[in-house]
Amino acid sequence: MSFPLSPRARSGPRRRSLLAVAPAALLVAGCSADPGGSGASGGSRPSAADRTRARAARDSRELAARYDAVVAAHPGLAQRLRPLRAEVARHAEAFGDTAEPSPSPSSSPSGPVPPPPPAAVPAKEKDALAGLAAAEREIADRRTKALLDAPGELARLLASVAAAGAAHVYLLTEA
């Protein structure tokens, strides 16, 4: 024997199902809504993470220019420095740098801003390598300090690149 359906049976969603779906809907809405403070819209100030990322990209771009200057002044170091310089360029890209890998004189005024000219390269190879090592150490220390206040993924990237910078210091200072 089958029981007849209750006359109060409803054809819409039940209260329990609405209560179960509501938090998920709020989460999706919160993740996709842009309250206007993301920095993507005009006039907003970039977040601390965006500023940290931009600073890290600029540091890597300037360090790559410094490597280029050392190689130009000491061509005998090119083979030794080429892999380190390539890694520094990849670090700039990882931080979102969209500047060209090496500035060209024919770049347009509306294009990416080239890095400032690097400091004068010492005449001795050993001193030039020491200068690169000091620059790598300074940037690695700055990134290590910055990762304490950075959000998760950016902190991991800063830590990884700072560790690579420390390895570069070792490679530049070994005999």
JSON list of C-alpha atoms in Angstrom, two decimals:
[
{"chain": "A", "resi": 1, "resn": "MET", "atom": "CA", "xyz": [0.00, 0.00, 0.00]},
{"chain": "A", "resi": 2, "resn": "SER", "atom": "CA", "xyz": [1.38, 3.39, -0.94]},
{"chain": "A", "resi": 3, "resn": "PHE", "atom": "CA", "xyz": [0.92, 6.46, 1.13]},
{"chain": "A", "resi": 4, "resn": "PRO", "atom": "CA", "xyz": [-0.57, 9.52, -0.52]},
{"chain": "A", "resi": 5, "resn": "LEU", "atom": "CA", "xyz": [1.53, 12.66, -0.73]},
{"chain": "A", "resi": 6, "resn": "SER", "atom": "CA", "xyz": [0.87, 15.30, 1.82]},
{"chain": "A", "resi": 7, "resn": "PRO", "atom": "CA", "xyz": [-1.28, 18.17, 0.61]},
{"chain": "A", "resi": 8, "resn": "ARG", "atom": "CA", "xyz": [1.45, 20.51, 1.91]},
{"chain": "A", "resi": 9, "resn": "ALA", "atom": "CA", "xyz": [4.12, 19.15, -0.44]},
{"chain": "A", "resi": 10, "resn": "ARG", "atom": "CA", "xyz": [6.04, 21.95, -2.12]},
{"chain": "A", "resi": 11, "resn": "SER", "atom": "CA", "xyz": [7.58, 22.05, -5.53]},
{"chain": "A", "resi": 12, "resn": "GLY", "atom": "CA", "xyz": [10.49, 24.50, -4.77]},
{"chain": "A", "resi": 13, "resn": "PRO", "atom": "CA", "xyz": [13.73, 24.24, -2.83]},
{"chain": "A", "resi": 14, "resn": "ARG", "atom": "CA", "xyz": [13.50, 23.47, 0.84]},
{"chain": "A", "resi": 15, "resn": "ARG", "atom": "CA", "xyz": [14.82, 25.68, 3.59]},
{"chain": "A", "resi": 16, "resn": "ARG", "atom": "CA", "xyz": [17.59, 23.22, 4.47]},
{"chain": "A", "resi": 17, "resn": "SER", "atom": "CA", "xyz": [18.92, 23.12, 0.93]},
{"chain": "A", "resi": 18, "resn": "LEU", "atom": "CA", "xyz": [18.92, 26.93, 0.76]},
{"chain": "A", "resi": 19, "resn": "LEU", "atom": "CA", "xyz": [20.79, 27.14, 4.05]},
{"chain": "A", "resi": 20, "resn": "ALA", "atom": "CA", "xyz": [23.33, 24.62, 2.81]},
{"chain": "A", "resi": 21, "resn": "VAL", "atom": "CA", "xyz": [23.93, 26.46, -0.48]},
{"chain": "A", "resi": 22, "resn": "ALA", "atom": "CA", "xyz": [23.98, 30.02, 0.89]},
{"chain": "A", "resi": 23, "resn": "PRO", "atom": "CA", "xyz": [27.54, 29.96, 2.33]},
{"chain": "A", "resi": 24, "resn": "ALA", "atom": "CA", "xyz": [28.93, 28.57, -0.92]},
{"chain": "A", "resi": 25, "resn": "ALA", "atom": "CA", "xyz": [27.13, 31.26, -2.91]},
{"chain": "A", "resi": 26, "resn": "LEU", "atom": "CA", "xyz": [28.52, 33.97, -0.63]},
{"chain": "A", "resi": 27, "resn": "LEU", "atom": "CA", "xyz": [32.03, 32.54, -0.99]},
{"chain": "A", "resi": 28, "resn": "VAL", "atom": "CA", "xyz": [31.80, 32.55, -4.78]},
{"chain": "A", "resi": 29, "resn": "ALA", "atom": "CA", "xyz": [30.42, 36.08, -4.78]},
{"chain": "A", "resi": 30, "resn": "GLY", "atom": "CA", "xyz": [33.16, 37.26, -2.43]},
{"chain": "A", "resi": 31, "resn": "CYS", "atom": "CA", "xyz": [35.89, 35.71, -4.54]},
{"chain": "A", "resi": 32, "resn": "SER", "atom": "CA", "xyz": [34.67, 37.08, -7.84]},
{"chain": "A", "resi": 33, "resn": "ALA", "atom": "CA", "xyz": [33.54, 40.55, -6.84]},
{"chain": "A", "resi": 34, "resn": "ASP", "atom": "CA", "xyz": [35.98, 43.43, -7.27]},
{"chain": "A", "resi": 35, "resn": "PRO", "atom": "CA", "xyz": [35.34, 45.95, -4.53]},
{"chain": "A", "resi": 36, "resn": "GLY", "atom": "CA", "xyz": [37.47, 48.49, -6.38]},
{"chain": "A", "resi": 37, "resn": "GLY", "atom": "CA", "xyz": [40.64, 48.13, -4.31]},
{"chain": "A", "resi": 38, "resn": "SER", "atom": "CA", "xyz": [42.51, 45.61, -6.44]},
{"chain": "A", "resi": 39, "resn": "GLY", "atom": "CA", "xyz": [44.67, 48.17, -8.20]},
{"chain": "A", "resi": 40, "resn": "ALA", "atom": "CA", "xyz": [43.42, 47.05, -11.61]},
{"chain": "A", "resi": 41, "resn": "SER", "atom": "CA", "xyz": [40.90, 49.86, -11.82]},
{"chain": "A", "resi": 42, "resn": "GLY", "atom": "CA", "xyz": [42.09, 53.38, -12.45]},
{"chain": "A", "resi": 43, "resn": "GLY", "atom": "CA", "xyz": [43.02, 55.63, -9.56]},
{"chain": "A", "resi": 44, "resn": "SER", "atom": "CA", "xyz": [43.44, 52.97, -6.87]},
{"chain": "A", "resi": 45, "resn": "ARG", "atom": "CA", "xyz": [46.64, 52.60, -4.97]},
{"chain": "A", "resi": 46, "resn": "PRO", "atom": "CA", "xyz": [48.33, 49.20, -5.49]},
{"chain": "A", "resi": 47, "resn": "SER", "atom": "CA", "xyz": [48.30, 46.80, -2.56]},
{"chain": "A", "resi": 48, "resn": "ALA", "atom": "CA", "xyz": [51.38, 46.14, -0.44]},
{"chain": "A", "resi": 49, "resn": "ALA", "atom": "CA", "xyz": [51.81, 42.79, -2.20]},
{"chain": "A", "resi": 50, "resn": "ASP", "atom": "CA", "xyz": [51.68, 44.50, -5.61]},
{"chain": "A", "resi": 51, "resn": "ARG", "atom": "CA", "xyz": [54.29, 47.02, -4.50]},
{"chain": "A", "resi": 52, "resn": "THR", "atom": "CA", "xyz": [56.52, 44.25, -3.12]},
{"chain": "A", "resi": 53, "resn": "ARG", "atom": "CA", "xyz": [56.19, 42.29, -6.35]},
{"chain": "A", "resi": 54, "resn": "ALA", "atom": "CA", "xyz": [56.98, 45.37, -8.46]},
{"chain": "A", "resi": 55, "resn": "ARG", "atom": "CA", "xyz": [60.01, 46.18, -6.31]},
{"chain": "A", "resi": 56, "resn": "ALA", "atom": "CA", "xyz": [61.30, 42.60, -6.63]},
{"chain": "A", "resi": 57, "resn": "ALA", "atom": "CA", "xyz": [60.86, 42.69, -10.41]},
{"chain": "A", "resi": 58, "resn": "ARG", "atom": "CA", "xyz": [62.65, 46.04, -10.63]},
{"chain": "A", "resi": 59, "resn": "ASP", "atom": "CA", "xyz": [65.52, 44.74, -8.45]},
{"chain": "A", "resi": 60, "resn": "SER", "atom": "CA", "xyz": [65.94, 41.70, -10.69]},
{"chain": "A", "resi": 61, "resn": "ARG", "atom": "CA", "xyz": [65.81, 43.83, -13.85]},
{"chain": "A", "resi": 62, "resn": "GLU", "atom": "CA", "xyz": [68.47, 46.20, -12.46]},
{"chain": "A", "resi": 63, "resn": "LEU", "atom": "CA", "xyz": [70.62, 43.25, -11.35]},
{"chain": "A", "resi": 64, "resn": "ALA", "atom": "CA", "xyz": [70.41, 41.76, -14.86]},
{"chain": "A", "resi": 65, "resn": "ALA", "atom": "CA", "xyz": [71.59, 45.11, -16.26]},
{"chain": "A", "resi": 66, "resn": "ARG", "atom": "CA", "xyz": [74.48, 45.01, -13.82]},
{"chain": "A", "resi": 67, "resn": "TYR", "atom": "CA", "xyz": [75.41, 41.52, -15.03]},
{"chain": "A", "resi": 68, "resn": "ASP", "atom": "CA", "xyz": [75.30, 42.86, -18.61]},
{"chain": "A", "resi": 69, "resn": "ALA", "atom": "CA", "xyz": [77.63, 45.72, -17.70]},
{"chain": "A", "resi": 70, "resn": "VAL", "atom": "CA", "xyz": [80.14, 43.35, -16.06]},
{"chain": "A", "resi": 71, "resn": "VAL", "atom": "CA", "xyz": [80.09, 41.04, -19.08]},
{"chain": "A", "resi": 72, "resn": "ALA", "atom": "CA", "xyz": [80.57, 44.02, -21.42]},
{"chain": "A", "resi": 73, "resn": "ALA", "atom": "CA", "xyz": [83.55, 45.24, -19.38]},
{"chain": "A", "resi": 74, "resn": "HIS", "atom": "CA", "xyz": [85.01, 41.75, -18.84]},
{"chain": "A", "resi": 75, "resn": "PRO", "atom": "CA", "xyz": [84.13, 39.46, -21.76]},
{"chain": "A", "resi": 76, "resn": "GLY", "atom": "CA", "xyz": [86.22, 36.68, -20.22]},
{"chain": "A", "resi": 77, "resn": "LEU", "atom": "CA", "xyz": [83.55, 36.33, -17.50]},
{"chain": "A", "resi": 78, "resn": "ALA", "atom": "CA", "xyz": [80.69, 35.87, -19.96]},
{"chain": "A", "resi": 79, "resn": "GLN", "atom": "CA", "xyz": [80.61, 32.08, -19.83]},
{"chain": "A", "resi": 80, "resn": "ARG", "atom": "CA", "xyz": [80.64, 32.08, -16.03]},
{"chain": "A", "resi": 81, "resn": "LEU", "atom": "CA", "xyz": [78.01, 34.81, -15.64]},
{"chain": "A", "resi": 82, "resn": "ARG", "atom": "CA", "xyz": [75.62, 33.90, -18.47]},
{"chain": "A", "resi": 83, "resn": "PRO", "atom": "CA", "xyz": [73.67, 31.23, -16.48]},
{"chain": "A", "resi": 84, "resn": "LEU", "atom": "CA", "xyz": [73.40, 33.49, -13.42]},
{"chain": "A", "resi": 85, "resn": "ARG", "atom": "CA", "xyz": [72.20, 36.43, -15.52]},
{"chain": "A", "resi": 86, "resn": "ALA", "atom": "CA", "xyz": [69.63, 34.22, -17.26]},
{"chain": "A", "resi": 87, "resn": "GLU", "atom": "CA", "xyz": [68.30, 33.10, -13.89]},
{"chain": "A", "resi": 88, "resn": "VAL", "atom": "CA", "xyz": [68.06, 36.70, -12.68]},
{"chain": "A", "resi": 89, "resn": "ALA", "atom": "CA", "xyz": [66.04, 37.53, -15.82]},
{"chain": "A", "resi": 90, "resn": "ARG", "atom": "CA", "xyz": [63.70, 34.62, -15.07]},
{"chain": "A", "resi": 91, "resn": "HIS", "atom": "CA", "xyz": [63.26, 35.97, -11.54]},
{"chain": "A", "resi": 92, "resn": "ALA", "atom": "CA", "xyz": [62.14, 39.31, -12.97]},
{"chain": "A", "resi": 93, "resn": "GLU", "atom": "CA", "xyz": [59.62, 37.47, -15.15]},
{"chain": "A", "resi": 94, "resn": "ALA", "atom": "CA", "xyz": [58.40, 35.42, -12.17]},
{"chain": "A", "resi": 95, "resn": "PHE", "atom": "CA", "xyz": [57.63, 38.64, -10.33]},
{"chain": "A", "resi": 96, "resn": "GLY", "atom": "CA", "xyz": [55.61, 39.83, -13.30]},
{"chain": "A", "resi": 97, "resn": "ASP", "atom": "CA", "xyz": [58.17, 42.05, -15.00]},
{"chain": "A", "resi": 98, "resn": "THR", "atom": "CA", "xyz": [57.05, 42.75, -18.53]},
{"chain": "A", "resi": 99, "resn": "ALA", "atom": "CA", "xyz": [60.09, 44.80, -19.54]},
{"chain": "A", "resi": 100, "resn": "GLU", "atom": "CA", "xyz": [62.22, 43.56, -22.38]},
{"chain": "A", "resi": 101, "resn": "PRO", "atom": "CA", "xyz": [65.11, 41.34, -21.21]},
{"chain": "A", "resi": 102, "resn": "SER", "atom": "CA", "xyz": [67.75, 43.80, -22.37]},
{"chain": "A", "resi": 103, "resn": "PRO", "atom": "CA", "xyz": [66.90, 47.42, -23.09]},
{"chain": "A", "resi": 104, "resn": "SER", "atom": "CA", "xyz": [67.33, 48.52, -26.68]},
{"chain": "A", "resi": 105, "resn": "PRO", "atom": "CA", "xyz": [68.05, 52.08, -27.75]},
{"chain": "A", "resi": 106, "resn": "SER", "atom": "CA", "xyz": [65.10, 52.02, -30.16]},
{"chain": "A", "resi": 107, "resn": "SER", "atom": "CA", "xyz": [62.46, 51.39, -27.47]},
{"chain": "A", "resi": 108, "resn": "SER", "atom": "CA", "xyz": [59.55, 53.76, -27.67]},
{"chain": "A", "resi": 109, "resn": "PRO", "atom": "CA", "xyz": [58.71, 56.27, -24.92]},
{"chain": "A", "resi": 110, "resn": "SER", "atom": "CA", "xyz": [55.44, 54.45, -24.24]},
{"chain": "A", "resi": 111, "resn": "GLY", "atom": "CA", "xyz": [57.23, 51.10, -23.82]},
{"chain": "A", "resi": 112, "resn": "PRO", "atom": "CA", "xyz": [58.67, 49.68, -20.60]},
{"chain": "A", "resi": 113, "resn": "VAL", "atom": "CA", "xyz": [60.98, 51.91, -18.63]},
{"chain": "A", "resi": 114, "resn": "PRO", "atom": "CA", "xyz": [64.59, 50.73, -18.96]},
{"chain": "A", "resi": 115, "resn": "PRO", "atom": "CA", "xyz": [66.56, 50.24, -15.75]},
{"chain": "A", "resi": 116, "resn": "PRO", "atom": "CA", "xyz": [68.89, 53.00, -14.64]},
{"chain": "A", "resi": 117, "resn": "PRO", "atom": "CA", "xyz": [72.49, 52.65, -15.77]},
{"chain": "A", "resi": 118, "resn": "PRO", "atom": "CA", "xyz": [74.40, 50.33, -13.44]},
{"chain": "A", "resi": 119, "resn": "ALA", "atom": "CA", "xyz": [77.25, 51.54, -11.29]},
{"chain": "A", "resi": 120, "resn": "ALA", "atom": "CA", "xyz": [80.67, 51.73, -12.87]},
{"chain": "A", "resi": 121, "resn": "VAL", "atom": "CA", "xyz": [82.27, 48.33, -13.34]},
{"chain": "A", "resi": 122, "resn": "PRO", "atom": "CA", "xyz": [85.61, 47.88, -11.55]},
{"chain": "A", "resi": 123, "resn": "ALA", "atom": "CA", "xyz": [88.66, 47.32, -13.76]},
{"chain": "A", "resi": 124, "resn": "LYS", "atom": "CA", "xyz": [89.64, 44.07, -12.06]},
{"chain": "A", "resi": 125, "resn": "GLU", "atom": "CA", "xyz": [87.52, 40.96, -12.69]},
{"chain": "A", "resi": 126, "resn": "LYS", "atom": "CA", "xyz": [87.76, 39.95, -9.03]},
{"chain": "A", "resi": 127, "resn": "ASP", "atom": "CA", "xyz": [86.38, 43.34, -7.93]},
{"chain": "A", "resi": 128, "resn": "ALA", "atom": "CA", "xyz": [83.61, 43.18, -10.54]},
{"chain": "A", "resi": 129, "resn": "LEU", "atom": "CA", "xyz": [82.57, 39.75, -9.23]},
{"chain": "A", "resi": 130, "resn": "ALA", "atom": "CA", "xyz": [82.68, 41.05, -5.66]},
{"chain": "A", "resi": 131, "resn": "GLY", "atom": "CA", "xyz": [80.41, 43.93, -6.68]},
{"chain": "A", "resi": 132, "resn": "LEU", "atom": "CA", "xyz": [77.90, 41.52, -8.24]},
{"chain": "A", "resi": 133, "resn": "ALA", "atom": "CA", "xyz": [78.05, 39.33, -5.14]},
{"chain": "A", "resi": 134, "resn": "ALA", "atom": "CA", "xyz": [77.39, 42.35, -2.89]},
{"chain": "A", "resi": 135, "resn": "ALA", "atom": "CA", "xyz": [74.40, 43.38, -5.04]},
{"chain": "A", "resi": 136, "resn": "GLU", "atom": "CA", "xyz": [73.01, 39.82, -4.98]},
{"chain": "A", "resi": 137, "resn": "ARG", "atom": "CA", "xyz": [73.47, 39.66, -1.18]},
{"chain": "A", "resi": 138, "resn": "GLU", "atom": "CA", "xyz": [71.74, 43.02, -0.63]},
{"chain": "A", "resi": 139, "resn": "ILE", "atom": "CA", "xyz": [68.76, 42.05, -2.79]},
{"chain": "A", "resi": 140, "resn": "ALA", "atom": "CA", "xyz": [68.50, 38.58, -1.20]},
{"chain": "A", "resi": 141, "resn": "ASP", "atom": "CA", "xyz": [68.48, 40.17, 2.28]},
{"chain": "A", "resi": 142, "resn": "ARG", "atom": "CA", "xyz": [65.82, 42.68, 1.22]},
{"chain": "A", "resi": 143, "resn": "ARG", "atom": "CA", "xyz": [63.63, 39.89, -0.18]},
{"chain": "A", "resi": 144, "resn": "THR", "atom": "CA", "xyz": [64.08, 37.81, 2.96]},
{"chain": "A", "resi": 145, "resn": "LYS", "atom": "CA", "xyz": [62.80, 40.72, 5.06]},
{"chain": "A", "resi": 146, "resn": "ALA", "atom": "CA", "xyz": [59.93, 41.42, 2.65]},
{"chain": "A", "resi": 147, "resn": "LEU", "atom": "CA", "xyz": [58.64, 37.84, 2.72]},
{"chain": "A", "resi": 148, "resn": "LEU", "atom": "CA", "xyz": [57.63, 38.21, 6.37]},
{"chain": "A", "resi": 149, "resn": "ASP", "atom": "CA", "xyz": [54.80, 40.57, 5.40]},
{"chain": "A", "resi": 150, "resn": "ALA", "atom": "CA", "xyz": [53.96, 39.05, 2.01]},
{"chain": "A", "resi": 151, "resn": "PRO", "atom": "CA", "xyz": [50.93, 36.83, 1.38]},
{"chain": "A", "resi": 152, "resn": "GLY", "atom": "CA", "xyz": [51.48, 33.07, 0.94]},
{"chain": "A", "resi": 153, "resn": "GLU", "atom": "CA", "xyz": [52.34, 32.59, -2.71]},
{"chain": "A", "resi": 154, "resn": "LEU", "atom": "CA", "xyz": [54.39, 35.79, -2.96]},
{"chain": "A", "resi": 155, "resn": "ALA", "atom": "CA", "xyz": [56.24, 34.88, 0.25]},
{"chain": "A", "resi": 156, "resn": "ARG", "atom": "CA", "xyz": [57.16, 31.49, -1.22]},
{"chain": "A", "resi": 157, "resn": "LEU", "atom": "CA", "xyz": [58.39, 33.14, -4.40]},
{"chain": "A", "resi": 158, "resn": "LEU", "atom": "CA", "xyz": [60.43, 35.70, -2.46]},
{"chain": "A", "resi": 159, "resn": "ALA", "atom": "CA", "xyz": [61.97, 32.95, -0.33]},
{"chain": "A", "resi": 160, "resn": "SER", "atom": "CA", "xyz": [62.85, 30.87, -3.38]},
{"chain": "A", "resi": 161, "resn": "VAL", "atom": "CA", "xyz": [64.42, 33.78, -5.24]},
{"chain": "A", "resi": 162, "resn": "ALA", "atom": "CA", "xyz": [66.27, 34.95, -2.11]},
{"chain": "A", "resi": 163, "resn": "ALA", "atom": "CA", "xyz": [67.73, 31.45, -1.76]},
{"chain": "A", "resi": 164, "resn": "ALA", "atom": "CA", "xyz": [68.78, 31.53, -5.42]},
{"chain": "A", "resi": 165, "resn": "GLY", "atom": "CA", "xyz": [70.43, 34.90, -4.78]},
{"chain": "A", "resi": 166, "resn": "ALA", "atom": "CA", "xyz": [72.34, 33.43, -1.85]},
{"chain": "A", "resi": 167, "resn": "ALA", "atom": "CA", "xyz": [73.52, 30.62, -4.13]},
{"chain": "A", "resi": 168, "resn": "HIS", "atom": "CA", "xyz": [74.62, 33.23, -6.68]},
{"chain": "A", "resi": 169, "resn": "VAL", "atom": "CA", "xyz": [76.66, 34.97, -3.97]},
{"chain": "A", "resi": 170, "resn": "TYR", "atom": "CA", "xyz": [78.42, 31.68, -3.26]},
{"chain": "A", "resi": 171, "resn": "LEU", "atom": "CA", "xyz": [79.09, 31.03, -6.95]},
{"chain": "A", "resi": 172, "resn": "LEU", "atom": "CA", "xyz": [80.39, 34.55, -7.49]},
{"chain": "A", "resi": 173, "resn": "THR", "atom": "CA", "xyz": [82.74, 34.45, -4.50]},
{"chain": "A", "resi": 174, "resn": "GLU", "atom": "CA", "xyz": [84.18, 30.95, -4.90]},
{"chain": "A", "resi": 175, "resn": "ALA", "atom": "CA", "xyz": [87.71, 30.87, -6.26]}
]
